[in-house]
Amino acid sequence: MVKKNVYSFVDYKEFISLKIAENSRMRGYKTKLAEAAGCNPTYLSQVLGSHIHWTPDQAANAAVFWELDANETEYFICLLNRARAGTKPLIGVIESRMQQLQAIHDSVAGSVGGDSKEPLSETDRTLYYSAWYYSAIHILTSIRRFSKEIAIAKHLSLDPNVVSRTLNDLARMGLIKNKGGSWSNTTQKIHLPMESPLCSTHFANWRQKATSVQQENFQKGNLHYNAVHSLSKSDLKLLRDLFLETISNSRSIVDASPEETMAIVCLDVFEF
């Protein structure tokens, strides 16, 4: 079961209750939380069990205690301010900001891999994402057995002239280098922001390739999965969080893994 985060909540008191439940084995946790927030345990119990609310200062103190990041802290304080707000216009302003913060969290670019620096110019970036084989050849050169043009062309079933031209383009971009007739990778850190208009092209290229692989060469060990579900809005949010967590974990695995083969991961979760 995916671990809930603050963005899964619309009631700040429910989030407080979750944190208490998660730390129920820690002796005196509720007292420590109350002290960190700047109130006593009795008052915290009253907040959780009645119409009484924390102050924004107390919410900010608790966020520090929980080690929430800046956006998580702001979202939590928004939850508090929404509960305390007395007019629809103010609630609307707060909810609008909450939606913005949720969108930042839900964005893969904002949640995983967002710290990577983009080494490409706008022109080179457009070329790099124009066809699937640019990124494929780029990554293959990190694997020792694919240091030669002929090996890459054979593995990808591409015209050797296309491979040669692509290798030279990638070298000019500074992503690979040639030494003694052997190609090697200089960096795999390419990051395409989700808001980039090139995302649709990049996604379409690899989804088309995934379809052809599934149809032409259904190898044992490959995973191809599609599903259409009906579910609640809150569970859809949990589903997104689950896959974001999985993506983050997968990047940690890949970063520490030796270069032996190339794998393609395509993932979509969207409301329709």
Coordinates of N, CA and C in Angstrom, one line a residue, residues 31-244:
T31 N 2.9 13.9 22.6 CA 3.4 15.0 23.4 C 4.5 15.8 22.7
K32 N 5.4 15.0 22.1 CA 6.5 15.7 21.3 C 6.0 16.5 20.2
L33 N 5.0 16.0 19.5 CA 4.4 16.8 18.4 C 3.7 18.1 18.9
A34 N 3.0 17.9 20.0 CA 2.3 19.1 20.6 C 3.4 20.2 21.0
E35 N 4.4 19.7 21.6 CA 5.5 20.6 22.1 C 6.1 21.3 20.9
A36 N 6.4 20.5 19.9 CA 7.0 21.1 18.7 C 6.1 22.2 18.0
A37 N 4.8 21.9 18.0 CA 3.9 22.8 17.4 C 3.7 24.1 18.3
G38 N 3.9 24.0 19.5 CA 3.8 25.1 20.4 C 2.5 25.1 21.2
C39 N 2.0 23.9 21.5 CA 0.8 23.8 22.4 C 1.0 22.6 23.3
N40 N 0.0 22.3 24.2 CA 0.1 21.2 25.1 C -0.7 20.0 24.5
P41 N -0.4 18.8 25.0 CA -1.1 17.6 24.4 C -2.7 17.7 24.6
T42 N -3.1 18.3 25.6 CA -4.6 18.4 25.8 C -5.2 19.3 24.7
Y43 N -4.5 20.4 24.4 CA -5.0 21.3 23.4 C -5.0 20.6 22.0
L44 N -4.0 19.8 21.7 CA -3.9 19.0 20.5 C -5.0 18.1 20.4
S45 N -5.4 17.4 21.5 CA -6.5 16.5 21.5 C -7.8 17.3 21.2
Q46 N -7.9 18.5 21.7 CA -9.1 19.3 21.4 C -9.2 19.7 20.0
V47 N -8.1 20.0 19.4 CA -8.0 20.4 18.0 C -8.5 19.2 17.1
L48 N -8.0 18.0 17.5 CA -8.4 16.8 16.7 C -9.8 16.4 16.9
G49 N -10.4 16.7 18.0 CA -11.7 16.2 18.4 C -12.9 17.2 18.4
S50 N -12.6 18.5 18.0 CA -13.6 19.5 18.0 C -13.4 20.5 16.9
H51 N -14.1 21.7 17.0 CA -14.1 22.7 16.0 C -12.8 23.6 16.2
I52 N -12.1 23.4 17.3 CA -10.9 24.3 17.5 C -9.8 24.0 16.5
H53 N -9.1 25.0 16.1 CA -8.1 24.9 15.0 C -6.7 25.4 15.6
W54 N -5.7 24.8 15.0 CA -4.3 25.3 15.2 C -4.2 26.7 14.6
T55 N -3.2 27.4 14.9 CA -2.8 28.7 14.3 C -1.9 28.3 13.1
P56 N -1.7 29.2 12.2 CA -0.7 29.0 11.1 C 0.7 28.8 11.7
D57 N 1.0 29.5 12.7 CA 2.4 29.3 13.4 C 2.5 27.9 13.9
Q58 N 1.5 27.4 14.5 CA 1.6 26.0 15.0 C 1.7 25.0 13.9
A59 N 1.0 25.2 12.8 CA 1.1 24.3 11.6 C 2.5 24.4 11.0
A60 N 3.1 25.6 10.9 CA 4.4 25.7 10.4 C 5.4 25.0 11.3
N61 N 5.2 25.1 12.6 CA 6.1 24.4 13.6 C 6.0 22.9 13.4
A62 N 4.8 22.4 13.2 CA 4.6 21.0 13.1 C 5.3 20.5 11.8
A63 N 5.2 21.3 10.7 CA 5.8 21.0 9.4 C 7.3 20.8 9.6
V64 N 7.9 21.7 10.4 CA 9.4 21.6 10.6 C 9.7 20.3 11.4
F65 N 8.8 19.9 12.4 CA 9.0 18.7 13.1 C 8.9 17.5 12.2
W66 N 8.0 17.5 11.3 CA 7.8 16.4 10.3 C 8.8 16.4 9.2
E67 N 9.6 17.5 9.1 CA 10.6 17.6 8.0 C 9.9 17.7 6.7
L68 N 8.8 18.4 6.6 CA 8.2 18.6 5.3 C 9.0 19.6 4.4
D69 N 9.0 19.4 3.1 CA 9.7 20.4 2.3 C 8.9 21.6 2.1
A70 N 9.4 22.6 1.4 CA 8.7 23.9 1.3 C 7.3 23.8 0.7
N71 N 7.1 23.0 -0.4 CA 5.8 22.9 -1.0 C 4.9 22.1 -0.1
E72 N 5.4 21.0 0.5 CA 4.5 20.3 1.5 C 4.1 21.1 2.6
T73 N 5.0 22.0 3.1 CA 4.6 22.9 4.2 C 3.6 23.8 3.8
E74 N 3.7 24.4 2.6 CA 2.7 25.4 2.2 C 1.4 24.7 2.0
Y75 N 1.4 23.5 1.4 CA 0.1 22.8 1.2 C -0.6 22.5 2.6
F76 N 0.2 22.1 3.6 CA -0.4 21.8 4.9 C -1.0 23.1 5.5
I77 N -0.3 24.2 5.4 CA -0.8 25.4 5.9 C -2.0 25.9 5.1
C78 N -2.1 25.6 3.8 CA -3.3 25.8 3.0 C -4.5 25.0 3.5
L79 N -4.2 23.8 3.9 CA -5.3 23.0 4.5 C -5.8 23.6 5.7
L80 N -4.9 24.1 6.6 CA -5.3 24.7 7.8 C -6.1 26.0 7.5
N81 N -5.6 26.8 6.6 CA -6.3 28.1 6.3 C -7.6 27.9 5.6
R82 N -7.7 26.8 4.9 CA -9.0 26.4 4.2 C -10.0 26.1 5.3
A83 N -9.6 25.4 6.3 CA -10.5 25.0 7.4 C -10.9 26.2 8.2
R84 N -10.0 27.2 8.3 CA -10.3 28.4 9.1 C -11.0 29.5 8.4
A85 N -11.0 29.4 7.0 CA -11.6 30.4 6.2 C -13.1 30.6 6.4
G86 N -13.6 31.8 6.3 CA -15.0 32.0 6.6 C -15.8 32.4 5.4
T87 N -15.2 32.7 4.2 CA -15.9 33.1 3.0 C -15.5 32.3 1.8
K88 N -16.5 32.1 0.9 CA -16.2 31.3 -0.3 C -15.1 31.9 -1.2
P89 N -15.0 33.3 -1.3 CA -13.9 33.8 -2.1 C -12.6 33.4 -1.6
L90 N -12.4 33.5 -0.2 CA -11.1 33.1 0.4 C -10.9 31.6 0.2
I91 N -11.9 30.8 0.4 CA -11.7 29.4 0.2 C -11.3 29.1 -1.2
G92 N -11.9 29.8 -2.2 CA -11.5 29.6 -3.6 C -10.1 29.9 -3.9
V93 N -9.6 31.0 -3.3 CA -8.2 31.4 -3.5 C -7.3 30.3 -2.9
I94 N -7.6 29.8 -1.7 CA -6.8 28.8 -1.1 C -6.8 27.5 -1.9
E95 N -8.0 27.1 -2.3 CA -8.1 25.8 -3.1 C -7.3 25.9 -4.4
S96 N -7.3 27.1 -5.0 CA -6.6 27.3 -6.3 C -5.1 27.1 -6.0
R97 N -4.6 27.6 -4.9 CA -3.2 27.4 -4.6 C -2.9 26.0 -4.3
M98 N -3.8 25.3 -3.6 CA -3.6 23.9 -3.3 C -3.5 23.1 -4.6
Q99 N -4.4 23.4 -5.6 CA -4.4 22.7 -6.9 C -3.0 22.9 -7.6
Q100 N -2.5 24.1 -7.5 CA -1.2 24.4 -8.1 C -0.1 23.5 -7.4
L101 N -0.1 23.4 -6.1 CA 0.9 22.7 -5.4 C 0.7 21.2 -5.7
Q102 N -0.5 20.7 -5.8 CA -0.7 19.3 -6.2 C -0.2 19.0 -7.6
A103 N -0.4 20.0 -8.5 CA 0.1 19.8 -9.9 C 1.6 19.7 -9.9
I104 N 2.3 20.5 -9.1 CA 3.7 20.4 -9.0 C 4.2 19.1 -8.5
H105 N 3.5 18.6 -7.5 CA 3.8 17.3 -7.0 C 3.6 16.2 -8.0
D106 N 2.4 16.2 -8.7 CA 2.0 15.2 -9.6 C 2.9 15.1 -10.8
S107 N 3.6 16.2 -11.2 CA 4.4 16.3 -12.3 C 5.6 15.4 -12.1
V108 N 5.9 14.5 -13.0 CA 7.1 13.7 -12.9 C 8.4 14.5 -12.9
A109 N 8.3 15.6 -13.7 CA 9.5 16.5 -13.8 C 9.7 17.2 -12.4
G110 N 8.6 17.5 -11.7 CA 8.8 18.1 -10.5 C 9.1 17.2 -9.3
S111 N 8.8 15.9 -9.5 CA 8.9 14.9 -8.4 C 10.1 14.0 -8.5
V112 N 10.5 13.7 -9.8 CA 11.6 12.8 -9.9 C 12.5 13.3 -11.0
G113 N 13.8 13.3 -10.7 CA 14.8 13.7 -11.7 C 14.8 15.2 -12.1
G114 N 14.1 16.0 -11.3 CA 14.0 17.4 -11.6 C 15.3 18.2 -11.4
D115 N 16.3 17.6 -10.8 CA 17.5 18.4 -10.5 C 18.5 18.2 -11.6
S116 N 18.2 17.4 -12.6 CA 19.2 17.2 -13.7 C 19.3 18.4 -14.5
K117 N 20.5 18.8 -14.9 CA 20.7 19.9 -15.8 C 20.6 19.5 -17.2
E118 N 19.9 20.3 -18.0 CA 19.7 20.0 -19.4 C 20.9 20.5 -20.2
P119 N 21.8 19.6 -20.8 CA 23.0 20.1 -21.4 C 22.8 20.5 -22.9
L120 N 21.6 20.4 -23.4 CA 21.4 20.7 -24.8 C 20.8 22.0 -25.1
S121 N 21.2 22.6 -26.3 CA 20.6 23.8 -26.8 C 19.2 23.5 -27.3
E122 N 18.4 24.5 -27.5 CA 17.1 24.3 -28.0 C 17.1 23.6 -29.3
T123 N 18.0 23.9 -30.2 CA 18.0 23.3 -31.5 C 18.4 21.8 -31.4
D124 N 19.4 21.5 -30.6 CA 19.9 20.1 -30.3 C 18.8 19.3 -29.6
R125 N 18.1 19.9 -28.7 CA 17.1 19.3 -28.0 C 16.0 18.8 -28.9
T126 N 15.6 19.7 -29.9 CA 14.6 19.3 -30.8 C 15.0 18.2 -31.7
L127 N 16.3 18.2 -32.1 CA 16.8 17.1 -32.9 C 16.9 15.8 -32.1
Y128 N 17.3 15.9 -30.8 CA 17.5 14.7 -30.0 C 16.1 14.0 -29.8
Y129 N 15.1 14.7 -29.6 CA 13.8 14.1 -29.3 C 12.9 13.9 -30.6
S130 N 13.5 14.1 -31.8 CA 12.8 14.0 -33.0 C 12.5 12.5 -33.4
A131 N 13.4 11.6 -32.9 CA 13.2 10.2 -33.3 C 13.7 9.4 -32.1
W132 N 13.1 8.2 -32.0 CA 13.4 7.3 -30.9 C 14.9 6.9 -30.8
Y133 N 15.5 6.8 -32.0 CA 16.9 6.2 -32.0 C 18.0 7.1 -31.5
Y134 N 17.7 8.4 -31.4 CA 18.7 9.3 -30.8 C 19.0 8.9 -29.4
S135 N 17.9 8.8 -28.6 CA 18.1 8.4 -27.2 C 18.5 7.0 -27.0
A136 N 18.0 6.1 -27.9 CA 18.5 4.7 -27.9 C 20.0 4.6 -28.1
I137 N 20.5 5.2 -29.2 CA 21.9 5.1 -29.5 C 22.7 5.8 -28.4
H138 N 22.2 6.9 -27.9 CA 22.9 7.6 -26.8 C 23.1 6.7 -25.6
I139 N 22.1 6.0 -25.2 CA 22.2 5.1 -24.0 C 23.0 3.9 -24.3
L140 N 22.8 3.3 -25.6 CA 23.6 2.1 -25.9 C 25.1 2.3 -25.8
T141 N 25.6 3.5 -26.1 CA 27.0 3.7 -26.1 C 27.6 3.7 -24.7
S142 N 26.7 3.6 -23.6 CA 27.2 3.4 -22.3 C 27.5 1.9 -22.0
I143 N 27.1 1.0 -22.9 CA 27.3 -0.4 -22.8 C 28.5 -0.8 -23.7
R144 N 29.5 -1.4 -23.1 CA 30.8 -1.7 -23.8 C 30.6 -2.4 -25.1
R145 N 29.7 -3.4 -25.2 CA 29.6 -4.2 -26.4 C 29.0 -3.4 -27.5
F146 N 28.5 -2.2 -27.3 CA 27.9 -1.4 -28.3 C 28.8 -0.1 -28.6
S147 N 30.1 -0.3 -28.6 CA 31.0 0.8 -28.9 C 31.2 1.0 -30.3
K148 N 30.8 0.1 -31.2 CA 31.0 0.1 -32.6 C 29.7 0.4 -33.3
E149 N 29.8 1.1 -34.5 CA 28.6 1.5 -35.2 C 27.9 0.2 -35.7
I150 N 28.6 -0.8 -36.2 CA 28.0 -2.0 -36.7 C 27.2 -2.7 -35.7
A151 N 27.7 -2.8 -34.4 CA 27.0 -3.5 -33.4 C 25.7 -2.7 -33.0
I152 N 25.7 -1.4 -33.0 CA 24.5 -0.6 -32.7 C 23.5 -0.8 -33.8
A153 N 24.0 -0.7 -35.1 CA 23.0 -0.8 -36.2 C 22.3 -2.2 -36.2
K154 N 23.1 -3.2 -35.9 CA 22.5 -4.6 -35.9 C 21.6 -4.7 -34.8
H155 N 21.9 -4.2 -33.6 CA 21.0 -4.4 -32.4 C 19.7 -3.6 -32.6
L156 N 19.7 -2.5 -33.2 CA 18.6 -1.7 -33.4 C 17.9 -1.8 -34.7
S157 N 18.5 -2.7 -35.6 CA 17.9 -2.9 -36.9 C 17.8 -1.6 -37.7
L158 N 18.9 -0.8 -37.7 CA 18.9 0.5 -38.3 C 19.9 0.5 -39.4
D159 N 19.7 1.3 -40.4 CA 20.6 1.6 -41.5 C 21.9 2.1 -40.9
P160 N 23.1 1.5 -41.2 CA 24.4 2.0 -40.7 C 24.6 3.5 -40.9
N161 N 24.1 4.0 -42.1 CA 24.3 5.4 -42.4 C 23.5 6.3 -41.3
V162 N 22.3 5.8 -40.9 CA 21.5 6.5 -39.9 C 22.3 6.5 -38.6
V163 N 22.8 5.4 -38.3 CA 23.6 5.2 -37.0 C 24.8 6.1 -37.0
S164 N 25.5 6.2 -38.1 CA 26.7 7.0 -38.2 C 26.4 8.5 -38.1
R165 N 25.3 8.9 -38.8 CA 24.9 10.3 -38.7 C 24.5 10.7 -37.3
T166 N 23.8 9.7 -36.6 CA 23.3 10.0 -35.3 C 24.4 10.1 -34.3
L167 N 25.4 9.2 -34.4 CA 26.5 9.2 -33.5 C 27.3 10.5 -33.6
N168 N 27.4 11.0 -34.8 CA 28.1 12.2 -35.0 C 27.3 13.4 -34.5
D169 N 26.0 13.4 -34.6 CA 25.2 14.4 -34.0 C 25.3 14.4 -32.5
L170 N 25.3 13.2 -31.9 CA 25.4 13.1 -30.4 C 26.8 13.5 -29.9
A171 N 27.8 13.2 -30.7 CA 29.2 13.7 -30.4 C 29.2 15.2 -30.4
R172 N 28.7 15.8 -31.4 CA 28.6 17.3 -31.5 C 27.9 17.9 -30.3
M173 N 26.9 17.2 -29.9 CA 26.1 17.7 -28.7 C 26.9 17.5 -27.4
G174 N 27.9 16.7 -27.4 CA 28.7 16.5 -26.2 C 28.2 15.4 -25.4
L175 N 27.4 14.5 -25.9 CA 26.8 13.4 -25.1 C 27.6 12.2 -25.2
I176 N 28.4 12.0 -26.3 CA 29.2 10.8 -26.5 C 30.5 11.3 -27.1
K177 N 31.5 10.4 -27.1 CA 32.8 10.7 -27.7 C 33.4 9.5 -28.4
N178 N 34.3 9.7 -29.3 CA 34.9 8.6 -30.1 C 36.4 8.6 -29.8
K179 N 36.9 7.5 -29.4 CA 38.3 7.4 -29.1 C 38.8 6.1 -29.7
G180 N 39.7 6.2 -30.7 CA 40.3 5.0 -31.3 C 39.2 4.2 -32.1
G181 N 38.2 4.9 -32.6 CA 37.2 4.1 -33.3 C 36.1 3.5 -32.5
S182 N 36.2 3.8 -31.2 CA 35.1 3.2 -30.2 C 34.3 4.4 -29.6
W183 N 33.0 4.2 -29.6 CA 32.1 5.2 -29.1 C 31.8 4.9 -27.6
S184 N 31.8 6.0 -26.8 CA 31.4 5.8 -25.4 C 30.6 7.0 -24.9
N185 N 29.8 6.8 -23.9 CA 28.9 7.7 -23.4 C 29.6 8.7 -22.4
T186 N 29.3 10.0 -22.5 CA 29.9 11.0 -21.6 C 28.9 11.4 -20.5
T187 N 27.6 11.3 -20.8 CA 26.6 11.6 -19.8 C 25.3 11.0 -20.2
Q188 N 24.5 10.5 -19.2 CA 23.2 10.0 -19.5 C 22.1 10.9 -18.9
K189 N 22.6 12.0 -18.3 CA 21.7 12.9 -17.6 C 21.0 13.9 -18.6
I190 N 19.9 13.4 -19.2 CA 19.1 14.3 -20.1 C 17.7 14.4 -19.4
H191 N 17.3 15.6 -19.3 CA 16.0 15.9 -18.6 C 15.1 16.7 -19.4
L192 N 14.0 16.2 -19.8 CA 13.0 17.0 -20.5 C 11.8 17.4 -19.6
P193 N 11.7 18.7 -19.4 CA 10.6 19.1 -18.5 C 9.2 18.7 -19.0
M194 N 8.3 18.4 -18.2 CA 7.0 17.9 -18.6 C 6.2 19.0 -19.4
E195 N 6.5 20.2 -19.1 CA 5.8 21.3 -19.9 C 6.4 21.5 -21.3
S196 N 7.5 20.9 -21.6 CA 8.0 21.0 -22.9 C 7.1 20.5 -24.0
P197 N 7.0 21.2 -25.1 CA 6.2 20.8 -26.3 C 6.8 19.5 -26.9
L198 N 8.0 19.2 -26.6 CA 8.7 18.0 -27.2 C 8.3 16.8 -26.5
C199 N 7.6 16.9 -25.3 CA 7.2 15.7 -24.6 C 6.3 14.8 -25.4
S200 N 5.3 15.4 -26.1 CA 4.4 14.6 -26.8 C 5.0 13.8 -27.9
T201 N 6.0 14.5 -28.6 CA 6.8 13.7 -29.6 C 7.6 12.6 -29.0
H202 N 8.3 12.9 -27.9 CA 9.1 11.9 -27.3 C 8.3 10.7 -26.8
F203 N 7.2 11.0 -26.1 CA 6.3 9.9 -25.7 C 5.8 9.1 -26.8
A204 N 5.3 9.8 -27.9 CA 4.7 9.1 -29.0 C 5.7 8.2 -29.7
N205 N 7.0 8.7 -29.8 CA 8.0 7.9 -30.4 C 8.2 6.6 -29.7
W206 N 8.3 6.6 -28.4 CA 8.6 5.4 -27.6 C 7.4 4.5 -27.5
R207 N 6.2 5.1 -27.4 CA 5.0 4.2 -27.4 C 4.8 3.5 -28.7
Q208 N 5.1 4.2 -29.8 CA 5.0 3.5 -31.1 C 6.0 2.3 -31.1
K209 N 7.2 2.6 -30.6 CA 8.3 1.6 -30.6 C 7.8 0.4 -29.7
A210 N 7.3 0.7 -28.5 CA 6.8 -0.3 -27.6 C 5.8 -1.2 -28.3
T211 N 4.9 -0.6 -29.0 CA 3.8 -1.4 -29.7 C 4.4 -2.3 -30.7
S212 N 5.4 -1.8 -31.5 CA 6.0 -2.7 -32.5 C 6.8 -3.8 -31.9
V213 N 7.5 -3.5 -30.7 CA 8.2 -4.6 -30.0 C 7.2 -5.7 -29.5
Q214 N 6.1 -5.2 -29.0 CA 5.1 -6.1 -28.5 C 4.5 -7.0 -29.6
Q215 N 4.3 -6.4 -30.8 CA 3.7 -7.2 -31.9 C 4.7 -8.1 -32.6
E216 N 6.0 -7.6 -32.7 CA 6.9 -8.3 -33.5 C 7.8 -9.3 -32.7
N217 N 8.0 -9.0 -31.5 CA 9.0 -9.8 -30.7 C 8.6 -9.8 -29.2
F218 N 7.6 -10.6 -28.9 CA 7.1 -10.7 -27.5 C 8.1 -11.6 -26.7
Q219 N 9.1 -11.0 -26.2 CA 10.1 -11.8 -25.5 C 9.7 -12.1 -24.1
K220 N 10.1 -13.3 -23.6 CA 9.9 -13.6 -22.2 C 10.7 -12.7 -21.4
G221 N 10.0 -12.1 -20.4 CA 10.7 -11.1 -19.5 C 10.2 -9.7 -19.8
N222 N 9.7 -9.5 -21.0 CA 9.2 -8.1 -21.3 C 7.9 -8.0 -20.6
L223 N 7.5 -6.8 -20.3 CA 6.2 -6.5 -19.6 C 5.5 -5.5 -20.4
H224 N 4.3 -5.8 -20.8 CA 3.4 -4.9 -21.6 C 2.0 -5.0 -20.9
Y225 N 1.5 -3.9 -20.4 CA 0.3 -3.9 -19.6 C -0.5 -2.6 -19.9
N226 N -1.8 -2.9 -20.1 CA -2.8 -1.8 -20.2 C -4.0 -2.1 -19.4
A227 N -4.6 -1.1 -18.8 CA -5.9 -1.4 -18.1 C -6.7 -0.1 -18.0
V228 N -8.0 -0.3 -18.0 CA -9.0 0.8 -17.9 C -9.8 0.5 -16.6
H229 N -9.8 1.5 -15.7 CA -10.4 1.2 -14.4 C -11.5 2.3 -14.1
S230 N -12.4 2.0 -13.3 CA -13.3 3.0 -12.7 C -13.0 3.0 -11.2
L231 N -12.8 4.2 -10.6 CA -12.4 4.3 -9.2 C -12.7 5.7 -8.7
S232 N -12.5 5.8 -7.4 CA -12.8 7.1 -6.8 C -11.6 8.1 -7.1
K233 N -12.0 9.4 -7.0 CA -11.0 10.5 -7.2 C -9.8 10.4 -6.3
S234 N -10.1 10.1 -5.0 CA -9.1 10.0 -4.0 C -8.2 8.8 -4.3
D235 N -8.7 7.7 -4.7 CA -7.9 6.5 -5.1 C -7.1 6.7 -6.3
L236 N -7.6 7.5 -7.3 CA -6.8 7.9 -8.4 C -5.6 8.7 -8.0
K237 N -5.8 9.6 -7.1 CA -4.6 10.3 -6.5 C -3.6 9.4 -5.9
L238 N -4.1 8.4 -5.1 CA -3.2 7.4 -4.5 C -2.4 6.6 -5.6
L239 N -3.2 6.3 -6.7 CA -2.5 5.5 -7.8 C -1.4 6.3 -8.4
R240 N -1.6 7.6 -8.6 CA -0.6 8.5 -9.2 C 0.6 8.5 -8.2
D241 N 0.3 8.6 -6.9 CA 1.4 8.7 -5.9 C 2.2 7.4 -5.9
L242 N 1.5 6.3 -6.1 CA 2.1 5.0 -6.1 C 3.1 4.8 -7.2
F243 N 2.7 5.3 -8.4 CA 3.6 5.2 -9.6 C 4.7 6.2 -9.5
L244 N 4.5 7.4 -8.9 CA 5.6 8.3 -8.8 C 6.6 7.8 -7.8

